[in-house]
The first five atom37 places (N, CA, C, CB, O) and aatype in JSON, in Angstrom:
{
  "aatype": [20, 20, 20, 20, 20, 20, 20, 20, 20, 20, 20, 20, 20, 20, 20, 20, 20, 20, 20, 20, 20, 20, 20, 20, 20, 20, 20, 20, 20, 20, 20, 20, 20, 20, 20, 20, 20, 20, 20, 20, 20, 20, 20, 20, 20, 20, 20, 20, 20, 20, 20, 20, 20, 20, 20, 20, 20, 20, 20, 20, 20, 20, 20, 20, 20, 20, 20, 20, 20, 20, 20, 20, 20, 20, 20, 20, 20, 20, 20, 20, 20, 20, 20, 20, 20, 20, 20, 20, 20, 20, 20, 20, 20, 20, 20, 20, 20],
  "atom_mask": [
    [1, 1, 1, 1, 1],
    [1, 1, 1, 1, 1],
    [1, 1, 1, 1, 1],
    [1, 1, 1, 1, 1],
    [1, 1, 1, 1, 1],
    [1, 1, 1, 1, 1],
    [1, 1, 1, 1, 1],
    [1, 1, 1, 1, 1],
    [1, 1, 1, 1, 1],
    [1, 1, 1, 1, 1],
    [1, 1, 1, 1, 1],
    [1, 1, 1, 1, 1],
    [1, 1, 1, 1, 1],
    [1, 1, 1, 1, 1],
    [1, 1, 1, 1, 1],
    [1, 1, 1, 1, 1],
    [1, 1, 1, 1, 1],
    [1, 1, 1, 1, 1],
    [1, 1, 1, 1, 1],
    [1, 1, 1, 1, 1],
    [1, 1, 1, 1, 1],
    [1, 1, 1, 1, 1],
    [1, 1, 1, 1, 1],
    [1, 1, 1, 1, 1],
    [1, 1, 1, 1, 1],
    [1, 1, 1, 1, 1],
    [1, 1, 1, 1, 1],
    [1, 1, 1, 1, 1],
    [1, 1, 1, 1, 1],
    [1, 1, 1, 1, 1],
    [1, 1, 1, 1, 1],
    [1, 1, 1, 1, 1],
    [1, 1, 1, 1, 1],
    [1, 1, 1, 1, 1],
    [1, 1, 1, 1, 1],
    [1, 1, 1, 1, 1],
    [1, 1, 1, 1, 1],
    [1, 1, 1, 1, 1],
    [1, 1, 1, 1, 1],
    [1, 1, 1, 1, 1],
    [1, 1, 1, 1, 1],
    [1, 1, 1, 1, 1],
    [1, 1, 1, 1, 1],
    [1, 1, 1, 1, 1],
    [1, 1, 1, 1, 1],
    [1, 1, 1, 1, 1],
    [1, 1, 1, 1, 1],
    [1, 1, 1, 1, 1],
    [1, 1, 1, 1, 1],
    [1, 1, 1, 1, 1],
    [1, 1, 1, 1, 1],
    [1, 1, 1, 1, 1],
    [1, 1, 1, 1, 1],
    [1, 1, 1, 1, 1],
    [1, 1, 1, 1, 1],
    [1, 1, 1, 1, 1],
    [1, 1, 1, 1, 1],
    [1, 1, 1, 1, 1],
    [1, 1, 1, 1, 1],
    [1, 1, 1, 1, 1],
    [1, 1, 1, 1, 1],
    [1, 1, 1, 1, 1],
    [1, 1, 1, 1, 1],
    [1, 1, 1, 1, 1],
    [1, 1, 1, 1, 1],
    [1, 1, 1, 1, 1],
    [1, 1, 1, 1, 1],
    [1, 1, 1, 1, 1],
    [1, 1, 1, 1, 1],
    [1, 1, 1, 1, 1],
    [1, 1, 1, 1, 1],
    [1, 1, 1, 1, 1],
    [1, 1, 1, 1, 1],
    [1, 1, 1, 1, 1],
    [1, 1, 1, 1, 1],
    [1, 1, 1, 1, 1],
    [1, 1, 1, 1, 1],
    [1, 1, 1, 1, 1],
    [1, 1, 1, 1, 1],
    [1, 1, 1, 1, 1],
    [1, 1, 1, 1, 1],
    [1, 1, 1, 1, 1],
    [1, 1, 1, 1, 1],
    [1, 1, 1, 1, 1],
    [1, 1, 1, 1, 1],
    [1, 1, 1, 1, 1],
    [1, 1, 1, 1, 1],
    [1, 1, 1, 1, 1],
    [1, 1, 1, 1, 1],
    [1, 1, 1, 1, 1],
    [1, 1, 1, 1, 1],
    [1, 1, 1, 1, 1],
    [1, 1, 1, 1, 1],
    [1, 1, 1, 1, 1],
    [1, 1, 1, 1, 1],
    [1, 1, 1, 1, 1],
    [1, 1, 1, 1, 1]
  ],
  "atom_positions": [
    [[-12.24, 2.88, -0.95], [-13.37, 3.4, -0.33], [-14.19, 1.89, 0.17], [-14.27, 4.49, -1.49], [-14.99, 1.14, -0.39]],
    [[-13.5, 1.91, 1.55], [-13.49, 0.32, 2.26], [-15.02, -0.09, 3.11], [-12.02, 0.28, 3.63], [-15.29, 0.72, 3.99]],
    [[-15.58, -0.72, 3.01], [-16.83, -0.98, 4.11], [-16.87, -0.63, 6.09], [-16.99, -2.72, 3.93], [-17.77, -0.44, 6.91]],
    [[-15.26, -0.73, 6.14], [-15.2, -0.73, 7.66], [-14.14, 0.06, 8.15], [-15.06, -2.07, 8.22], [-12.97, -0.16, 7.83]],
    [[-14.49, 0.96, 8.91], [-13.56, 2.46, 8.96], [-12.72, 1.62, 10.28], [-14.68, 4.46, 9.48], [-13.63, 1.18, 10.98]],
    [[-11.6, 1.28, 10.8], [-10.85, 1.7, 12.04], [-10.3, 2.6, 12.81], [-10.27, 1.41, 12.06], [-10.37, 3.8, 12.58]],
    [[-9.78, 2.16, 13.66], [-9.08, 3.81, 14.53], [-7.62, 3.51, 14.11], [-9.22, 4.0, 16.78], [-7.29, 2.33, 14.01]],
    [[-6.66, 4.54, 13.83], [-5.95, 4.64, 13.45], [-4.45, 4.31, 14.19], [-6.33, 5.51, 13.06], [-3.66, 5.09, 14.72]],
    [[-4.39, 2.62, 13.98], [-3.12, 2.73, 15.51], [-1.86, 2.13, 15.16], [-3.59, 1.75, 17.08], [-1.25, 2.94, 14.47]],
    [[-1.24, 1.17, 15.3], [0.27, 1.27, 15.76], [0.43, 0.93, 14.21], [1.04, 0.09, 17.17], [1.2, 1.74, 13.7]],
    [[-0.06, -0.03, 13.28], [-0.11, -0.48, 13.07], [-0.15, 1.03, 10.91], [-0.87, -1.49, 14.17], [0.72, 0.89, 10.05]],
    [[-1.11, 1.92, 10.79], [-1.04, 3.37, 10.59], [-0.14, 3.42, 10.35], [-1.3, 4.27, 11.36], [0.53, 3.36, 9.31]],
    [[0.11, 3.61, 11.91], [1.02, 4.54, 12.04], [2.73, 4.53, 11.33], [1.0, 4.56, 13.43], [3.56, 5.37, 10.97]],
    [[2.6, 3.05, 11.39], [4.01, 2.29, 10.71], [4.23, 3.03, 9.37], [3.8, 0.47, 10.34], [4.94, 3.79, 8.72]],
    [[3.23, 2.34, 9.42], [2.6, 2.65, 7.38], [3.19, 4.35, 6.72], [0.02, 2.86, 7.3], [4.08, 4.71, 5.95]],
    [[2.11, 5.04, 7.56], [2.48, 6.67, 7.43], [3.97, 7.44, 7.82], [1.45, 7.37, 8.41], [4.38, 8.56, 7.53]],
    [[4.83, 5.92, 8.9], [6.86, 6.61, 8.29], [7.55, 5.66, 6.81], [8.58, 6.02, 10.15], [8.44, 6.0, 6.03]],
    [[6.97, 4.78, 6.83], [7.29, 3.97, 5.49], [6.66, 4.86, 4.85], [6.82, 2.43, 5.2], [6.29, 3.99, 4.06]],
    [[6.1, 5.95, 4.38], [5.6, 7.11, 3.68], [6.84, 8.07, 3.74], [4.21, 7.73, 4.38], [7.39, 8.45, 2.7]],
    [[7.04, 8.26, 4.37], [6.91, 9.53, 4.74], [8.95, 9.2, 4.39], [5.91, 10.02, 6.62], [9.53, 10.2, 3.96]],
    [[9.78, 8.01, 4.56], [10.93, 7.45, 3.95], [11.13, 7.25, 2.82], [11.17, 6.56, 4.28], [12.25, 7.16, 2.31]],
    [[9.64, 7.11, 2.04], [9.89, 6.99, 0.82], [10.11, 8.7, 0.13], [8.66, 6.06, 0.23], [11.03, 9.17, -0.52]],
    [[9.27, 9.09, 0.45], [8.45, 10.84, 0.18], [10.86, 11.39, -0.11], [6.9, 12.06, 2.9], [11.54, 11.86, -1.02]],
    [[11.02, 11.05, 0.81], [12.49, 11.53, 1.62], [13.73, 10.27, 0.63], [12.34, 11.06, 4.04], [14.95, 10.43, 0.62]],
    [[12.9, 8.93, -0.19], [13.88, 8.44, -1.26], [13.56, 9.11, -2.79], [13.75, 6.72, -1.33], [14.3, 9.27, -3.76]],
    [[12.34, 9.39, -2.62], [11.71, 10.42, -4.12], [12.17, 11.56, -3.33], [9.64, 10.5, -4.7], [11.2, 11.02, -2.8]],
    [[12.4, 12.06, -3.01], [13.64, 13.65, -2.43], [15.46, 13.82, -3.31], [14.24, 13.2, -0.05], [16.13, 14.56, -4.03]],
    [[15.49, 12.55, -2.58], [17.32, 12.1, -2.95], [16.87, 11.74, -4.83], [18.18, 9.92, -1.64], [17.6, 12.07, -5.77]],
    [[15.57, 11.04, -4.96], [15.52, 10.9, -6.65], [15.76, 12.25, -7.19], [13.98, 10.34, -7.29], [16.85, 12.44, -7.73]],
    [[15.09, 13.02, -7.14], [14.77, 14.64, -7.67], [16.46, 14.51, -7.22], [13.29, 16.06, -6.64], [17.27, 13.58, -7.26]],
    [[16.5, 15.15, -7.02], [18.52, 15.03, -6.72], [19.77, 14.8, -7.49], [18.91, 13.96, -5.95], [20.78, 15.42, -7.81]],
    [[19.1, 13.3, -7.71], [20.29, 12.55, -8.65], [20.07, 13.02, -10.44], [20.03, 10.51, -8.44], [20.7, 13.27, -11.47]],
    [[18.85, 12.93, -9.94], [18.02, 13.57, -11.66], [18.91, 14.75, -12.39], [16.15, 14.53, -11.33], [19.36, 14.81, -13.53]],
    [[18.99, 15.72, -11.23], [19.2, 17.22, -11.35], [21.03, 17.45, -11.49], [18.43, 18.06, -9.78], [21.69, 18.12, -12.28]],
    [[21.51, 16.37, -10.09], [22.23, 16.18, -9.86], [23.49, 14.98, -12.11], [21.55, 15.61, -8.16], [24.58, 14.51, -12.44]],
    [[22.29, 15.21, -12.6], [22.74, 14.11, -13.94], [23.29, 12.94, -13.17], [24.1, 14.74, -15.16], [24.16, 12.5, -13.92]],
    [[23.26, 12.35, -12.31], [24.14, 10.9, -11.77], [23.85, 9.75, -12.87], [23.51, 10.22, -10.02], [23.19, 9.81, -13.91]],
    [[24.68, 8.54, -12.22], [24.57, 7.8, -13.48], [23.49, 7.14, -13.38], [25.63, 6.95, -13.82], [23.08, 6.63, -12.33]],
    [[22.92, 7.08, -14.51], [21.2, 6.13, -14.95], [21.34, 5.32, -13.96], [20.89, 5.06, -16.63], [20.65, 5.61, -12.99]],
    [[22.13, 4.23, -13.84], [22.37, 2.44, -13.4], [22.2, 3.07, -11.4], [24.85, 1.41, -14.14], [21.64, 2.36, -10.57]],
    [[22.76, 4.37, -11.06], [21.93, 4.4, -9.56], [20.55, 5.41, -10.36], [23.11, 5.48, -7.81], [19.32, 5.52, -10.32]],
    [[21.16, 5.71, -10.72], [19.67, 6.21, -10.72], [17.94, 5.36, -11.08], [19.85, 7.26, -11.77], [16.94, 6.05, -10.89]],
    [[17.81, 4.2, -11.47], [17.71, 3.05, -11.84], [16.99, 2.49, -10.43], [19.12, 2.46, -12.35], [15.8, 2.35, -10.14]],
    [[18.79, 2.14, -9.36], [18.13, 1.26, -8.6], [17.97, 2.22, -7.19], [18.98, -0.23, -8.49], [18.11, 1.77, -6.05]],
    [[17.69, 3.46, -7.49], [16.88, 4.09, -6.55], [15.7, 3.95, -6.63], [17.01, 5.21, -6.47], [15.15, 3.65, -5.58]],
    [[14.95, 4.07, -7.68], [14.21, 3.6, -8.81], [13.04, 2.83, -8.26], [15.08, 2.73, -9.75], [11.96, 3.11, -7.73]],
    [[14.09, 1.14, -8.82], [13.35, 0.36, -7.64], [13.59, 0.05, -6.45], [13.13, -0.58, -7.86], [13.26, -0.79, -5.6]],
    [[14.35, 1.09, -6.62], [14.52, 0.84, -4.25], [13.1, 1.12, -3.51], [15.86, 2.57, -3.13], [12.57, 0.7, -2.49]],
    [[12.62, 2.44, -4.96], [11.02, 3.16, -4.13], [9.91, 2.35, -4.35], [10.41, 4.74, -4.77], [8.92, 2.51, -3.63]],
    [[9.93, 1.37, -5.35], [9.25, 0.8, -6.0], [9.03, -0.03, -5.25], [9.54, 0.55, -7.03], [7.86, 0.03, -4.85]],
    [[9.87, -1.21, -4.63], [10.12, -1.92, -3.84], [9.28, -1.65, -2.32], [11.49, -1.87, -3.91], [8.66, -2.38, -1.54]],
    [[9.69, 0.17, -2.38], [9.54, 0.32, -1.21], [7.7, 0.53, -0.38], [10.52, 1.49, -1.14], [7.15, 0.32, 0.7]],
    [[7.26, 1.24, -2.27], [6.34, 1.88, -1.99], [5.05, -0.22, -2.24], [6.27, 3.72, -3.32], [4.34, -0.45, -1.26]],
    [[5.02, -0.76, -2.82], [5.27, -2.3, -3.12], [5.01, -3.03, -1.51], [7.13, -2.59, -3.8], [4.06, -3.78, -1.29]],
    [[5.71, -2.77, -0.83], [5.68, -3.6, 0.45], [5.11, -2.57, 1.94], [7.47, -4.23, 0.67], [5.24, -3.08, 3.05]],
    [[4.58, -1.29, 1.84], [4.16, -0.59, 2.3], [1.79, -0.85, 2.24], [5.15, 0.6, 1.55], [1.02, -0.81, 3.2]],
    [[1.37, -1.17, 0.29], [0.41, -1.58, -0.2], [0.67, -3.21, 0.19], [0.28, -1.07, -1.68], [-0.36, -3.84, 0.42]],
    [[2.12, -4.04, 0.3], [1.72, -5.53, 0.82], [1.15, -5.64, 2.26], [3.02, -6.48, 0.8], [0.4, -6.58, 2.51]],
    [[1.65, -4.24, 3.72], [1.14, -4.18, 4.78], [-0.48, -3.51, 4.82], [2.14, -3.51, 5.5], [-1.23, -3.82, 5.75]],
    [[-0.82, -2.8, 3.98], [-2.35, -2.17, 3.77], [-3.35, -3.88, 3.65], [-2.43, -0.9, 1.8], [-4.09, -4.33, 4.53]],
    [[-3.08, -4.45, 2.46], [-3.84, -5.27, 2.39], [-3.79, -6.57, 3.07], [-3.92, -5.32, 1.39], [-4.63, -7.41, 2.74]],
    [[-2.24, -7.06, 4.7], [-2.2, -7.55, 4.84], [-3.06, -7.27, 5.83], [-1.42, -7.88, 4.62], [-3.61, -8.26, 6.31]],
    [[-3.48, -5.77, 6.5], [-3.96, -5.12, 7.47], [-5.28, -5.34, 7.16], [-3.53, -3.81, 7.62], [-5.92, -6.26, 7.68]],
    [[-5.91, -4.31, 6.11], [-7.49, -5.01, 5.41], [-7.54, -6.17, 5.62], [-7.81, -4.99, 3.85], [-7.66, -6.51, 6.79]],
    [[-7.47, -7.01, 4.77], [-7.26, -8.78, 5.5], [-7.95, -9.12, 6.84], [-5.54, -9.16, 5.94], [-9.03, -9.64, 7.12]],
    [[-6.62, -8.47, 7.77], [-7.01, -9.44, 8.81], [-8.03, -8.59, 9.64], [-5.69, -10.02, 9.73], [-8.56, -9.07, 10.65]],
    [[-8.33, -7.2, 9.17], [-9.18, -6.37, 10.37], [-10.58, -6.6, 9.71], [-8.75, -4.48, 10.63], [-11.43, -7.39, 10.11]],
    [[-10.69, -5.44, 8.23], [-11.45, -5.68, 8.09], [-12.56, -6.64, 7.19], [-11.34, -4.99, 8.22], [-13.78, -6.63, 7.33]],
    [[-11.88, -7.34, 6.39], [-12.44, -8.46, 5.54], [-12.95, -8.77, 7.13], [-11.28, -9.7, 4.43], [-14.07, -8.63, 7.62]],
    [[-11.94, -9.14, 7.61], [-12.07, -10.88, 9.22], [-13.32, -10.25, 9.81], [-10.29, -11.08, 11.12], [-14.25, -10.96, 10.21]],
    [[-13.35, -8.93, 9.86], [-14.27, -7.79, 10.45], [-16.36, -8.49, 10.02], [-13.61, -5.8, 9.25], [-17.3, -8.89, 10.71]],
    [[-16.11, -8.24, 8.47], [-17.08, -8.02, 7.48], [-17.6, -10.05, 7.27], [-16.15, -6.98, 5.8], [-18.72, -10.49, 7.54]],
    [[-16.8, -10.61, 6.92], [-17.9, -11.82, 6.8], [-18.62, -12.91, 8.23], [-17.04, -12.87, 5.76], [-19.52, -13.76, 8.19]],
    [[-17.55, -12.31, 9.65], [-17.84, -12.65, 9.89], [-20.2, -11.32, 10.6], [-16.39, -13.34, 10.33], [-21.03, -11.58, 11.47]],
    [[-20.14, -10.44, 9.8], [-20.65, -9.74, 10.31], [-22.58, -10.6, 9.3], [-19.74, -8.0, 10.1], [-22.69, -11.04, 8.15]],
    [[-23.43, -10.51, 10.17], [-24.3, -10.37, 10.19], [-24.98, -10.32, 8.57], [-24.3, -9.48, 11.05], [-25.37, -11.16, 7.76]],
    [[-24.85, -8.44, 8.6], [-25.49, -8.23, 6.69], [-25.05, -8.77, 5.58], [-25.34, -6.92, 6.05], [-24.05, -8.26, 5.08]],
    [[-25.73, -10.05, 4.84], [-24.98, -10.43, 3.75], [-24.31, -9.65, 2.55], [-25.68, -11.18, 3.28], [-23.56, -10.18, 1.73]],
    [[-24.65, -8.39, 2.55], [-24.37, -7.2, 1.09], [-23.43, -6.64, 1.62], [-25.58, -5.94, 0.53], [-22.81, -5.95, 0.82]],
    [[-22.86, -6.62, 3.04], [-21.53, -6.21, 3.79], [-20.4, -6.92, 3.04], [-21.52, -6.69, 5.44], [-19.53, -6.51, 2.27]],
    [[-20.79, -8.38, 3.63], [-19.72, -9.27, 3.61], [-19.4, -10.12, 1.49], [-20.39, -10.64, 5.09], [-18.58, -10.84, 0.92]],
    [[-20.37, -9.53, 1.23], [-20.28, -9.36, -0.72], [-19.62, -8.61, -1.23], [-21.41, -8.94, -1.54], [-18.8, -8.76, -2.14]],
    [[-20.04, -7.38, -0.45], [-19.04, -6.33, -1.46], [-17.93, -6.04, -0.87], [-19.6, -4.9, -1.84], [-17.31, -5.25, -1.58]],
    [[-17.14, -6.39, 0.49], [-15.69, -6.28, 0.07], [-15.07, -8.05, 0.04], [-14.76, -5.13, 1.41], [-13.93, -8.43, 0.29]],
    [[-16.23, -8.88, -0.34], [-15.28, -10.43, -0.83], [-15.34, -10.02, -2.24], [-16.1, -12.34, -0.53], [-14.99, -10.94, -2.99]],
    [[-15.77, -8.56, -3.05], [-16.33, -8.37, -4.45], [-15.14, -7.52, -4.35], [-17.99, -7.79, -4.89], [-14.33, -7.88, -5.2]],
    [[-14.69, -6.46, -3.6], [-13.13, -5.5, -3.47], [-12.28, -5.88, -3.23], [-12.87, -4.61, -2.71], [-11.37, -5.05, -3.14]],
    [[-12.0, -7.03, -3.02], [-11.29, -8.14, -2.82], [-10.47, -9.01, -4.37], [-12.43, -9.03, -2.03], [-9.42, -9.48, -4.8]],
    [[-11.85, -8.75, -4.66], [-11.32, -10.36, -5.73], [-10.7, -9.22, -6.59], [-12.87, -11.78, -6.81], [-9.54, -9.29, -7.0]],
    [[-11.84, -7.75, -6.94], [-11.22, -6.75, -7.69], [-10.28, -6.3, -7.28], [-11.8, -5.88, -7.95], [-9.66, -6.0, -8.3]],
    [[-9.71, -6.03, -6.47], [-7.79, -6.03, -5.6], [-6.84, -6.92, -6.43], [-7.66, -6.95, -3.66], [-5.77, -6.73, -7.0]],
    [[-7.4, -7.64, -6.32], [-6.32, -9.38, -6.35], [-6.96, -9.42, -8.42], [-7.46, -11.67, -4.56], [-6.44, -10.17, -9.24]],
    [[-7.41, -9.03, -8.55], [-7.91, -8.85, -10.08], [-7.12, -7.89, -10.92], [-9.39, -8.31, -10.14], [-6.7, -8.11, -12.06]],
    [[-6.95, -6.7, -10.16], [-6.36, -5.02, -10.6], [-4.82, -5.68, -10.61], [-6.67, -3.3, -9.1], [-4.08, -5.53, -11.58]],
    [[-4.55, -6.19, -9.81], [-3.2, -6.76, -9.09], [-2.48, -7.9, -10.26], [-3.67, -7.67, -7.39], [-1.26, -8.01, -10.35]],
    [[-3.5, -8.75, -11.18], [-2.84, -9.48, -11.7], [-2.11, -9.99, -12.92], [-3.21, -9.86, -11.46], [-1.51, -10.99, -13.34]],
    [[-2.73, -7.95, -13.48], [-2.69, -7.3, -14.91], [-1.07, -7.09, -15.13], [-3.63, -5.72, -15.0], [-0.65, -6.59, -16.17]]
  ]
}
């Protein structure tokens, strides 16, 4: 739940494309398990999916920092600034666990 919402642009389109590829990877993973493929191959695929998801997450965080946080910090409303900064701090705390 963000403070500011921006129009869907090239960044979001790229993120959606990446998620579509991840979706395909997950379907492939299911098939690998159904076919009882070698455990190391399955684990390798899981690691690739986790890495891809982490990449999307970082892309979204970067976009949020560059667009939403930057706009909120410049906003005259002190409550909005504080809310966005608390959101980022909360996100960083959750990520460090």
